[in-house]
mmCIF file with all atom_site columns, C-alpha atoms and ligand atoms in Angstrom:
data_model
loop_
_atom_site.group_PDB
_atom_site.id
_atom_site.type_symbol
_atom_site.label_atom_id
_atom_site.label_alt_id
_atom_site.label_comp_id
_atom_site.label_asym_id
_atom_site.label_entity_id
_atom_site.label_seq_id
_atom_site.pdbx_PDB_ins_code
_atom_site.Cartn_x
_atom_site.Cartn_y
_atom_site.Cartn_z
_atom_site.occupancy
_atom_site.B_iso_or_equiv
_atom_site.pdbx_formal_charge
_atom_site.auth_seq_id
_atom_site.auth_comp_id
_atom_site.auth_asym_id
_atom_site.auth_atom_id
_atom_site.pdbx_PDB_model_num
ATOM   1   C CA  . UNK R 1 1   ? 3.096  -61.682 12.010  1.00 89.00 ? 10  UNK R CA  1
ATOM   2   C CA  . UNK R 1 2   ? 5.291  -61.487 9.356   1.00 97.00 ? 11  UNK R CA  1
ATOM   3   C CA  . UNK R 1 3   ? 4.351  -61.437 5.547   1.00 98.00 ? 12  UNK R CA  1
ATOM   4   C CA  . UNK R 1 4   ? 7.793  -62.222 3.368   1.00 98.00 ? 13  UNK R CA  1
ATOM   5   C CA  . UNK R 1 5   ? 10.460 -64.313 5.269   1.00 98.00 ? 14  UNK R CA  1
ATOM   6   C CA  . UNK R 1 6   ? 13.662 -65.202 3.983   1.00 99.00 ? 15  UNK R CA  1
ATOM   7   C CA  . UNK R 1 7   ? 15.431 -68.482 4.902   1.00 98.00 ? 16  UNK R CA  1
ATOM   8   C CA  . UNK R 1 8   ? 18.978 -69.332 3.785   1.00 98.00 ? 17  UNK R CA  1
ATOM   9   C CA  . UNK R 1 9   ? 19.713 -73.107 3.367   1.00 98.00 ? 18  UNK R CA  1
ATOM   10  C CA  . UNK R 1 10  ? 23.124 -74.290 2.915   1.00 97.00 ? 19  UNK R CA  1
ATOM   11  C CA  . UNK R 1 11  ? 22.502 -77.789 1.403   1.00 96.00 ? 20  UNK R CA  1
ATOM   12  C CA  . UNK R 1 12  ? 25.750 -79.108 3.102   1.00 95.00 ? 21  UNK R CA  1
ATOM   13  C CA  . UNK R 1 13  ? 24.528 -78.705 6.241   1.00 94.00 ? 22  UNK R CA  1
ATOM   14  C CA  . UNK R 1 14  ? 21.684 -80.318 6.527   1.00 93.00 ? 23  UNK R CA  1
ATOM   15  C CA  . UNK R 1 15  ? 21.061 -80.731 10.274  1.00 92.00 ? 24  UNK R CA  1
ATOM   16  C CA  . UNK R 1 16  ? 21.121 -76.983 10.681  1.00 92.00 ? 25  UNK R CA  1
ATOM   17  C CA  . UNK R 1 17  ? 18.771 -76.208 7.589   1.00 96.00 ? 26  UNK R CA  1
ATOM   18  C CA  . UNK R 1 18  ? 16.416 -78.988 8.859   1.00 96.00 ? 27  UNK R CA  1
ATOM   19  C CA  . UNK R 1 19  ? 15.905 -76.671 11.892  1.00 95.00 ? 28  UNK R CA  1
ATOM   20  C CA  . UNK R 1 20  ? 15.729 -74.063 9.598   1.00 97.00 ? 29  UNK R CA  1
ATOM   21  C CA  . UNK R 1 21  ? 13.059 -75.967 7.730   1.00 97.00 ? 30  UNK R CA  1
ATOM   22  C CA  . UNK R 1 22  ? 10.825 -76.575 10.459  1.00 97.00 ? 31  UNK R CA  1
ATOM   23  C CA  . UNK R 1 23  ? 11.171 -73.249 11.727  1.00 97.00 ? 32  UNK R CA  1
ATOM   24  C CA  . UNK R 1 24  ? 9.838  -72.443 8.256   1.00 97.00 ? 33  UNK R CA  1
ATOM   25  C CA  . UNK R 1 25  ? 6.891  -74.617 8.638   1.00 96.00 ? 34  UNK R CA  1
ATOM   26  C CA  . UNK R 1 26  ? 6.085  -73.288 11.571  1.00 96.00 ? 35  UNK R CA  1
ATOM   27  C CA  . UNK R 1 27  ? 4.950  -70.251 9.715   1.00 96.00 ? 36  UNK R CA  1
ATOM   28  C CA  . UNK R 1 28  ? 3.532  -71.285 6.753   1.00 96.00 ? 37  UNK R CA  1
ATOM   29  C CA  . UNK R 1 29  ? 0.940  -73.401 8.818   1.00 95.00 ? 38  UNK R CA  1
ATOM   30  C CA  . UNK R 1 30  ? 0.536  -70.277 11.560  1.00 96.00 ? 39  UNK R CA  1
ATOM   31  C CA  . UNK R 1 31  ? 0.569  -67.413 9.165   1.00 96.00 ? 40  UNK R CA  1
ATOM   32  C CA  . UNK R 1 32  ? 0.139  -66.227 5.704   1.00 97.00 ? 41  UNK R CA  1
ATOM   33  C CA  . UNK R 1 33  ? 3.855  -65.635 5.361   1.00 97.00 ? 42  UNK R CA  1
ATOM   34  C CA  . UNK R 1 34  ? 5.054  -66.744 1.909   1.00 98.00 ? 43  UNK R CA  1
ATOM   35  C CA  . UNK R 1 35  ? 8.590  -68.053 2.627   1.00 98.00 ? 44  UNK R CA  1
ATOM   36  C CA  . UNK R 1 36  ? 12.016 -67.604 -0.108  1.00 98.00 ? 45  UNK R CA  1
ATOM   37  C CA  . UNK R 1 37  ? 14.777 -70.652 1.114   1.00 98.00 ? 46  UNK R CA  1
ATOM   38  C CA  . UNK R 1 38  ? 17.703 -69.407 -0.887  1.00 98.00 ? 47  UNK R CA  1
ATOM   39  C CA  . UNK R 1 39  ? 20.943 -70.964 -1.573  1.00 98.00 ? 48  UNK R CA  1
ATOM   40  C CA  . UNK R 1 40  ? 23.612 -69.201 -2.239  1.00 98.00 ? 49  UNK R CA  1
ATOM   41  C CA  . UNK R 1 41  ? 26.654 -70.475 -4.305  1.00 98.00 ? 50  UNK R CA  1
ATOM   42  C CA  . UNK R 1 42  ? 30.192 -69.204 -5.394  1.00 98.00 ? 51  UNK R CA  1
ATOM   43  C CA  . UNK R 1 43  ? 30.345 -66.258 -7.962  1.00 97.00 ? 52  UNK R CA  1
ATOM   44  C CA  . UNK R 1 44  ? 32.469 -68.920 -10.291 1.00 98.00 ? 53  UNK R CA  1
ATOM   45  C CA  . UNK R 1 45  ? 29.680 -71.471 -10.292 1.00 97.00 ? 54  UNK R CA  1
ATOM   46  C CA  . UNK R 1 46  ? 28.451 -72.054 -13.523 1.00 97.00 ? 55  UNK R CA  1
ATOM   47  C CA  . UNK R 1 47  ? 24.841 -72.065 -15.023 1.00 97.00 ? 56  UNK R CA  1
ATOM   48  C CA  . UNK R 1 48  ? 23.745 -75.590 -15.213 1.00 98.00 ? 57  UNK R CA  1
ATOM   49  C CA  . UNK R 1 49  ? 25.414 -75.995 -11.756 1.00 98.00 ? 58  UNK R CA  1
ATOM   50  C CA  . UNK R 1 50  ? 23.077 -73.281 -9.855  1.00 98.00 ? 59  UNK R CA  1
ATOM   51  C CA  . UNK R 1 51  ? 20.122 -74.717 -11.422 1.00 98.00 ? 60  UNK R CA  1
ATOM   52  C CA  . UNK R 1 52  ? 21.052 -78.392 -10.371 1.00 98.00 ? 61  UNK R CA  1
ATOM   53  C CA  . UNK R 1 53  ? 21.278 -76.556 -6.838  1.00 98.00 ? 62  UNK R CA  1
ATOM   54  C CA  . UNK R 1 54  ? 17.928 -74.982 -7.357  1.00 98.00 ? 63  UNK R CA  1
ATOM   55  C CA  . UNK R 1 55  ? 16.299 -78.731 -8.232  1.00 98.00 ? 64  UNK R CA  1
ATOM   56  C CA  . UNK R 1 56  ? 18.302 -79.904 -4.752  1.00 98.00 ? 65  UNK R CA  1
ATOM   57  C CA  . UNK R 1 57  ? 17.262 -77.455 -2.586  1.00 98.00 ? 66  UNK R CA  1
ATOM   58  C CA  . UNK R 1 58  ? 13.437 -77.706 -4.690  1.00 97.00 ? 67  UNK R CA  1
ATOM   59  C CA  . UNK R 1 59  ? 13.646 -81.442 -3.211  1.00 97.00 ? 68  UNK R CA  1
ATOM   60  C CA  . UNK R 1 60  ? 14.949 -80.953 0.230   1.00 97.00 ? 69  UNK R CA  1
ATOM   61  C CA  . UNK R 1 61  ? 12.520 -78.119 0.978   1.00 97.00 ? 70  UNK R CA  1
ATOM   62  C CA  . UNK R 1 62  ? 9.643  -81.033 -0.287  1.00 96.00 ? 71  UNK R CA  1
ATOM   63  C CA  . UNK R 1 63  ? 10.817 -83.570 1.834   1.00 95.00 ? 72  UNK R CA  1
ATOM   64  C CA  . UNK R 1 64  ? 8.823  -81.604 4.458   1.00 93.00 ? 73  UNK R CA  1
ATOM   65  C CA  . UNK R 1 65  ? 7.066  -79.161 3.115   1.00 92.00 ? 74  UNK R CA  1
ATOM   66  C CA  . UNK R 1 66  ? 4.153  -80.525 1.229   1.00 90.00 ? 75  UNK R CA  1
ATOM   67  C CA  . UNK R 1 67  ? 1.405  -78.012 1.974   1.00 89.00 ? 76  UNK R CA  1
ATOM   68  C CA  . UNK R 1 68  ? 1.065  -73.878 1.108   1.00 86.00 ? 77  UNK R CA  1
ATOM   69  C CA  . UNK R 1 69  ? 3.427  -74.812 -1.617  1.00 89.00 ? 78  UNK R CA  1
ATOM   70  C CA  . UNK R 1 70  ? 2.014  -71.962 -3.589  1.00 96.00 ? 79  UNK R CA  1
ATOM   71  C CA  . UNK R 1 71  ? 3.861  -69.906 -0.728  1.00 97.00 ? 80  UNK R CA  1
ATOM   72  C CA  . UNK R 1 72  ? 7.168  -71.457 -0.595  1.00 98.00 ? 81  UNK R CA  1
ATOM   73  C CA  . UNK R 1 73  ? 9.664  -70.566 -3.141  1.00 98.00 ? 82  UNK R CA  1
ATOM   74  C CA  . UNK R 1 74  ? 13.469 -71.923 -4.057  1.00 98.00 ? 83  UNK R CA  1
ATOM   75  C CA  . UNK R 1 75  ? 16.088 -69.724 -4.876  1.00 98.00 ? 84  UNK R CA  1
ATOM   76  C CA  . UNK R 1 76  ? 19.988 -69.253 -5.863  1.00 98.00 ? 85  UNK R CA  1
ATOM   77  C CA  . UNK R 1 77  ? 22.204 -66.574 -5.344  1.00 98.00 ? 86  UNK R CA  1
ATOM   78  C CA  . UNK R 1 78  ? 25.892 -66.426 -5.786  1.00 98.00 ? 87  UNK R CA  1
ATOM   79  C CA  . UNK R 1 79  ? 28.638 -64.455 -3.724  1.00 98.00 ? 88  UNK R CA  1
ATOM   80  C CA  . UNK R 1 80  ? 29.532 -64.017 -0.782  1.00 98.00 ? 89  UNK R CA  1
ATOM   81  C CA  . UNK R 1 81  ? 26.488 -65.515 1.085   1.00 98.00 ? 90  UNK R CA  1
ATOM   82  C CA  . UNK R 1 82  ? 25.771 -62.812 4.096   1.00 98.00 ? 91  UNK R CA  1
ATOM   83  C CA  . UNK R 1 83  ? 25.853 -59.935 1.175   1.00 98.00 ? 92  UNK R CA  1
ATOM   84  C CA  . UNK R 1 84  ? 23.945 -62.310 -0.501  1.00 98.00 ? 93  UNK R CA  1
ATOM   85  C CA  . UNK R 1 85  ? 21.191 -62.743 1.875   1.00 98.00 ? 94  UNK R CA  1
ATOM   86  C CA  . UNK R 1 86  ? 21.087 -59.453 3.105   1.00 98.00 ? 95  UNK R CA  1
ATOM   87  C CA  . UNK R 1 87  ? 20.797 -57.708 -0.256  1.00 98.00 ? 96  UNK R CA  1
ATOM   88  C CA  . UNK R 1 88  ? 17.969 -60.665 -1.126  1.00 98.00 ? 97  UNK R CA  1
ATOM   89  C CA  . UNK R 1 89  ? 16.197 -60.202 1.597   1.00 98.00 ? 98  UNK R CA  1
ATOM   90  C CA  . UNK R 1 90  ? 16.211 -55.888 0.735   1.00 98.00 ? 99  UNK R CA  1
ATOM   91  C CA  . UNK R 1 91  ? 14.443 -56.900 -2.531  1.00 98.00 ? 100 UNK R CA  1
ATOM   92  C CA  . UNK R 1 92  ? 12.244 -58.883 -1.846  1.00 98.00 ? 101 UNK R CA  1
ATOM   93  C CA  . UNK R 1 93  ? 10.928 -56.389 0.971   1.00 98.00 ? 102 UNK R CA  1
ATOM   94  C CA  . UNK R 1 94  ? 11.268 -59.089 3.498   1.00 98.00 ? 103 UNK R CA  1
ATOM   95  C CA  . UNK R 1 95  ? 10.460 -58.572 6.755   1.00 98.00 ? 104 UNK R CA  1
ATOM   96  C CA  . UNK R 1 96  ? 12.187 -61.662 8.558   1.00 98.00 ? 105 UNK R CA  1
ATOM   97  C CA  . UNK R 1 97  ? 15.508 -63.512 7.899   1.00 98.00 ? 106 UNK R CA  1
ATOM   98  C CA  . UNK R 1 98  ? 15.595 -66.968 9.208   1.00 98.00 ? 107 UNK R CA  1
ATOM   99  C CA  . UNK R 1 99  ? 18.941 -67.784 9.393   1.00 98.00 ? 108 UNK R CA  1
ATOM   100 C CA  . UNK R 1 100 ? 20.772 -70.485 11.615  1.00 96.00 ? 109 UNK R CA  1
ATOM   101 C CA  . UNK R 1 101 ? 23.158 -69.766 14.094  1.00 94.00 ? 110 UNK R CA  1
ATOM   102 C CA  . UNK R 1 102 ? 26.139 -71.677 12.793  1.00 90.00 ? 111 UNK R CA  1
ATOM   103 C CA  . UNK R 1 103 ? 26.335 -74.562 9.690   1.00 85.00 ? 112 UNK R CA  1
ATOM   104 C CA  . UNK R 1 104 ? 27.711 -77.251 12.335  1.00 76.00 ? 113 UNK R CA  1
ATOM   105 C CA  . UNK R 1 105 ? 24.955 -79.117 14.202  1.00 56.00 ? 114 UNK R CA  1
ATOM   106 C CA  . UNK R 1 106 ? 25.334 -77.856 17.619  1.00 56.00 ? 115 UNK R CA  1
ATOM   107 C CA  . UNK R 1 107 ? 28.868 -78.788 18.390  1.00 59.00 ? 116 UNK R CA  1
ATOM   108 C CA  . UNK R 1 108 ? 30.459 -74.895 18.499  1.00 56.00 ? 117 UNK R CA  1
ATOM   109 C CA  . UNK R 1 109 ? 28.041 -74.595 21.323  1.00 59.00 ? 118 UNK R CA  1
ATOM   110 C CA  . UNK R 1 110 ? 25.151 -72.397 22.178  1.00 62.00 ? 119 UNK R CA  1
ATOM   111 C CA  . UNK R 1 111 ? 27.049 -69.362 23.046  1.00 69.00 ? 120 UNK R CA  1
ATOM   112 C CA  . UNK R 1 112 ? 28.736 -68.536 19.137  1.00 80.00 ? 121 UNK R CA  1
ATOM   113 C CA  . UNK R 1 113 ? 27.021 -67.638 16.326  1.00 91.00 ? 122 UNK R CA  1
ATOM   114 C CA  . UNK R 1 114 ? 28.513 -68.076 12.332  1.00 93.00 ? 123 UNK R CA  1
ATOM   115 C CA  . UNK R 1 115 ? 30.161 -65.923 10.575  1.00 95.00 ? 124 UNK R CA  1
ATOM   116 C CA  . UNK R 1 116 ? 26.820 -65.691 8.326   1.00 97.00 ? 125 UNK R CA  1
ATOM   117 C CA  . UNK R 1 117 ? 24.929 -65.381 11.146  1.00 97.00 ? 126 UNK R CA  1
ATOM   118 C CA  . UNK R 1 118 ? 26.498 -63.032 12.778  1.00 97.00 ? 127 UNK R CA  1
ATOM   119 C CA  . UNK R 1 119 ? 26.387 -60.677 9.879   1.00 98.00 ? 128 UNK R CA  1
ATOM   120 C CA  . UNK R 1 120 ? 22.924 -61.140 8.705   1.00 98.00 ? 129 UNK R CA  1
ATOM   121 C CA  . UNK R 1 121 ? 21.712 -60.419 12.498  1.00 98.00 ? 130 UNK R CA  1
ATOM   122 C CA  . UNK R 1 122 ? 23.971 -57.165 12.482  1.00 97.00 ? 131 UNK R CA  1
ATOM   123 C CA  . UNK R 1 123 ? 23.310 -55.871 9.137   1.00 98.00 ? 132 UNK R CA  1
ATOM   124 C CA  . UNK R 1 124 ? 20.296 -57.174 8.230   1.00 98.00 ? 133 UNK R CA  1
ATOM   125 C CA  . UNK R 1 125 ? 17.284 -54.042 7.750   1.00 97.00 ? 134 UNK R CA  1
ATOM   126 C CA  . UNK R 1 126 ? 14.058 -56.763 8.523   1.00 98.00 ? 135 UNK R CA  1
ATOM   127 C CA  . UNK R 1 127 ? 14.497 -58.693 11.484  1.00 98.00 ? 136 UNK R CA  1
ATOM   128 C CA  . UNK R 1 128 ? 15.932 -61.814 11.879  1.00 98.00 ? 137 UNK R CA  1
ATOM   129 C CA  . UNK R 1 129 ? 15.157 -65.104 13.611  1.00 98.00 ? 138 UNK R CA  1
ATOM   130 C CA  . UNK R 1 130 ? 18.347 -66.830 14.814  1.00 96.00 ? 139 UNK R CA  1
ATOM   131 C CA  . UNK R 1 131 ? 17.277 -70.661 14.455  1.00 95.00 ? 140 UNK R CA  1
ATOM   132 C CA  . UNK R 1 132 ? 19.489 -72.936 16.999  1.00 89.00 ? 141 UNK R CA  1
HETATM 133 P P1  . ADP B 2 .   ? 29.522 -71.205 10.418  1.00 82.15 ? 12  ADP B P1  1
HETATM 134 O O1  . ADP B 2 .   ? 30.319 -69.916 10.444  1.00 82.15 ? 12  ADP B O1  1
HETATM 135 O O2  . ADP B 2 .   ? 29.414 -71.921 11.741  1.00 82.15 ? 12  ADP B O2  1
HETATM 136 O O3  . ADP B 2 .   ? 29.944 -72.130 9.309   1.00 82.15 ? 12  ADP B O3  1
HETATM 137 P P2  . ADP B 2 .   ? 27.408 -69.713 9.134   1.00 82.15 ? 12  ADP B P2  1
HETATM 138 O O4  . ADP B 2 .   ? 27.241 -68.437 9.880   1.00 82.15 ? 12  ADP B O4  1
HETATM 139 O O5  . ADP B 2 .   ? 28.142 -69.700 7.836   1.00 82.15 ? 12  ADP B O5  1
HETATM 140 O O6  . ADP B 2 .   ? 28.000 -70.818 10.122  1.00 82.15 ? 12  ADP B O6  1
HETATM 141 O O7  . ADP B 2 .   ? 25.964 -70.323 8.830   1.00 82.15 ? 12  ADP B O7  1
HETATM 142 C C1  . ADP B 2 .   ? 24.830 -69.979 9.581   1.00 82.15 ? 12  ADP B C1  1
HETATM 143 C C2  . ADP B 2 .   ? 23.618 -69.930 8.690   1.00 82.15 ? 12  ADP B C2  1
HETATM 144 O O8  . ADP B 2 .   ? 23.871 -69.017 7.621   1.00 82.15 ? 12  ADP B O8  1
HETATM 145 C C3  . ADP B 2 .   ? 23.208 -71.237 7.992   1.00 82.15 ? 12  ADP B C3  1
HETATM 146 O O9  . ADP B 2 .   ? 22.444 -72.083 8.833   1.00 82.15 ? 12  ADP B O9  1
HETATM 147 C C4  . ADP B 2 .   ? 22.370 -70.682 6.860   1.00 82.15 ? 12  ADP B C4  1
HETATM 148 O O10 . ADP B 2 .   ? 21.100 -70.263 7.334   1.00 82.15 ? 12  ADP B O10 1
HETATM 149 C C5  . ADP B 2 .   ? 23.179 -69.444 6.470   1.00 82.15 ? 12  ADP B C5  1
HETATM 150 N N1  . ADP B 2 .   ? 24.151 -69.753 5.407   1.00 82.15 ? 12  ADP B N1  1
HETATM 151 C C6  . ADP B 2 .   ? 25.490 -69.935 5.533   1.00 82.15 ? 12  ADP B C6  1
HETATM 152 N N2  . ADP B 2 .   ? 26.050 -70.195 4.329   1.00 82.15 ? 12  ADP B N2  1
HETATM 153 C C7  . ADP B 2 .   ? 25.026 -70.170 3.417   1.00 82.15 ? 12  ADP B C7  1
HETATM 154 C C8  . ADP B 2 .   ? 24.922 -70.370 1.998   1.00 82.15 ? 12  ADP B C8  1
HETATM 155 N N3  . ADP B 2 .   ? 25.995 -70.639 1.236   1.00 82.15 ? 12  ADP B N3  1
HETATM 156 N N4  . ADP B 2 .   ? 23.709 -70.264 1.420   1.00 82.15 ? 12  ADP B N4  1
HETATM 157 C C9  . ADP B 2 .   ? 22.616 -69.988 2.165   1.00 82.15 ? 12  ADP B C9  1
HETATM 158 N N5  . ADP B 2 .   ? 22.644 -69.797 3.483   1.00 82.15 ? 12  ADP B N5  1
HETATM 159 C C10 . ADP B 2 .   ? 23.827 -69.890 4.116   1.00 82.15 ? 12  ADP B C10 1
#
C-alpha cells in the first residue's frame, strides 16, 4: 500500500478531479496513506490569489472528504503544472501520483491521455495512478 500520495486537482475541471477525489477516498478509508491534492497555478499569480485557491480547493476537497482529515492536506504550486507535480511529488517522498487522464470529462475518449498526464506518467520517479 502506499504511504504519501499525491493528487493534482485542477479546480476548473471539476468532473475529472471529482474522480480524482474519490479515487482519493478510496485510500484514505483502505490505507494509512496521508494524501497532498495540489493545485497548481501560473508563475504570475499573485499572493492573495494562490491562497484564495488554497481556501477553494480546502472546500472542494471537504465537500467529500470529511473523515482522516488529519491525513489530507491542500496545496499550491505555481508553474508549469507537470514540473510542478513531478518535482512536488520528489519532495514530499511520495510514492503515488494520482493524476487524471485528461481535464475534459471523458469526451477525448478513453484511448488519449493529457498533456499533464502524459508527462507525470513518463517522468514521474513514484508511481502513478492514471484516474479515468
Ligand atoms: P488535458 O491535456 O486533456 O487538458 P491534462 O493532462 O492537463 O489534460 O490534465 C490531466 C490531469 O493533470 C488533471 O486531471 C489533473 O490531475 C492534472 N492537472 C492538470 N493541470 C493541473 C493543474 N493546473 N493543477 C493541478 N493538476 C493539474
Amino acid at each position: 500500500m502506499y504511504s504519501i500520495i499525491v493528487a493534482p486537482i485542477d479546480l476548473s475541471a471539476p468532473e475529472s478531479s471529482e474522480r480524482i477525489l474519490d479515487r482519493a477516498m478510496f485510500f484514505l478509508q483502505n490505507s494509512q496513506a496521508s494524501i497532498y491534492f495540489l493545485t497548481v497555478a501560473a508563475v504570475t499569480t499573485d499572493k492573495s490569489s494562490l491562497e484564495e485557491l488554497r481556501t477553494q480547493l480546502q472546500q472542494f476537497i471537504s465537500t467529500k472528504i470529511l473523515e482522516n482529515t488529519d491525513r489530507t492536506f491542500a496545496e499550491v504550486g505555481v508553474g508549469k503544472p507537470s514540473k510542478a507535480i513531478i518535482e512536488f511529488a520528489q519532495a514530499k517522498k511520495a510514492d503515488c501520483v494520482l493524476v487524471g487522464a485528461h481535464r475534459g470529462g471523458g469526451l477525448l475518449g478513453l484511448n488519449s491521455l493529457g498533456s499533464t498526464a502524459a508527462i507525470v506518467a513518463a517522468q514521474a520517479s513514484s508511481d502513478v495512478c492514471v484516474v479515468k
